[in-house]
Tab-separated table of C-alpha atoms in Angstrom:
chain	number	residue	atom	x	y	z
A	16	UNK	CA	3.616	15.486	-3.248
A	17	UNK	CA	1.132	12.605	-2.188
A	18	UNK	CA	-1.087	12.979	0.753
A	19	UNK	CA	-2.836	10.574	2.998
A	20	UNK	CA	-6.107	10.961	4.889
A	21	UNK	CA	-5.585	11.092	8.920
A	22	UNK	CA	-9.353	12.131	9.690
A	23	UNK	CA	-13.093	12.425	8.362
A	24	UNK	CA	-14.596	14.712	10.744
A	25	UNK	CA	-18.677	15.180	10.235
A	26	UNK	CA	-18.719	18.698	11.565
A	27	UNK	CA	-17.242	21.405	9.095
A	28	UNK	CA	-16.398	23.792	12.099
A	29	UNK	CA	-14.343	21.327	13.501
A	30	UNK	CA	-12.678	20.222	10.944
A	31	UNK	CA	-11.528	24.039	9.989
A	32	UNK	CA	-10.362	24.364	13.856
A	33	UNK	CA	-8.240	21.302	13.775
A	34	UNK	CA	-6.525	21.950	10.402
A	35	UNK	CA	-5.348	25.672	12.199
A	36	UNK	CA	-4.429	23.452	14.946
A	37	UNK	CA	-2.521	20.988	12.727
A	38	UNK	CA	-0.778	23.980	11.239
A	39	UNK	CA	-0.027	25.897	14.467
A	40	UNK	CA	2.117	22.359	15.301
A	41	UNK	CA	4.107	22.321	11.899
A	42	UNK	CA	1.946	20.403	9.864
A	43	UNK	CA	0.934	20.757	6.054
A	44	UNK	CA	-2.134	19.842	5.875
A	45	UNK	CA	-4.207	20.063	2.228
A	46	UNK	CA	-6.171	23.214	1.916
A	47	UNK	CA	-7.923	25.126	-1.144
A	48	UNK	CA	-11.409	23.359	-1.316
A	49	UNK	CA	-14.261	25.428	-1.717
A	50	UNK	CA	-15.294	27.992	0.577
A	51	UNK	CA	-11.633	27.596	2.305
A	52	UNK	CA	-12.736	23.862	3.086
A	53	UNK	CA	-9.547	21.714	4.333
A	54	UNK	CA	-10.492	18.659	1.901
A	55	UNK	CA	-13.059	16.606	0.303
A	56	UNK	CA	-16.520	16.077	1.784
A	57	UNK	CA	-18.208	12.948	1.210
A	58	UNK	CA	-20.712	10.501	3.129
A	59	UNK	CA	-18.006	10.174	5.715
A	60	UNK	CA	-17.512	14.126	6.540
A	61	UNK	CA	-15.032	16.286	5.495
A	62	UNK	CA	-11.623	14.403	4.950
A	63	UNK	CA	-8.503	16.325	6.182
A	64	UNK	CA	-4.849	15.039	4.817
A	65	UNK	CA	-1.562	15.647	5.267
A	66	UNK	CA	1.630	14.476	3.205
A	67	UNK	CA	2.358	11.403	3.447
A	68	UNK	CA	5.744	11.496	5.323
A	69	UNK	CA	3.589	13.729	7.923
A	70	UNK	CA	0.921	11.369	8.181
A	71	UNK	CA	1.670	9.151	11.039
A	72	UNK	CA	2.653	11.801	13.727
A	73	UNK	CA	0.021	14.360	12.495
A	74	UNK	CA	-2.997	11.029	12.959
A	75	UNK	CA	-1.711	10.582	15.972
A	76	UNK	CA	-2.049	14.793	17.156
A	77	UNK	CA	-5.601	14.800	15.336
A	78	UNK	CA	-6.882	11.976	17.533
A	79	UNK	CA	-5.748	13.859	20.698
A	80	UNK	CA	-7.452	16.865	19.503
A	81	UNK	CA	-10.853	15.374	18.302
A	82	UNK	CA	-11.357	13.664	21.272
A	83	UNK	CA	-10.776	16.977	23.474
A	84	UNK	CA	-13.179	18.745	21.324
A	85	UNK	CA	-15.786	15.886	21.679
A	86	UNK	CA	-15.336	16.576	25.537
């Protein structure tokens, strides 16, 4: 199963809180790092990915929910 990359969010907390959130909507997004981390951190923040047939609705849910937790 390929996955895609829908996010790179800095803050580790908030990045745990919206992969629940993309779970509690159906989504399957890539767990397992270290520590329980949802993906790979790197100089753009911790990247969280879904599958790639997932990817377009669950970009589109993660951008709601970002920008209500920047608020």
């Amino acid at each position: 199963m390929a996955f895609q990359t829908i996010a790179h969010v800095r803050d580790i907390s908030t990045a745990r809180v919206l992969v629940a959130a993309l779970k509690a909507h159906g989504f399957h997004p890539l767990e397992g790092g270290e520590g329980g981390l949802p993906g790979v951190v790197g100089l753009k923040g911790t990247a969280v990915a879904v599958p790639e047939e997932e990817a377009r609705d669950a970009a589109v849910l993660a951008e709601d929910l970002l920008r209500e937790m920047e608020r």
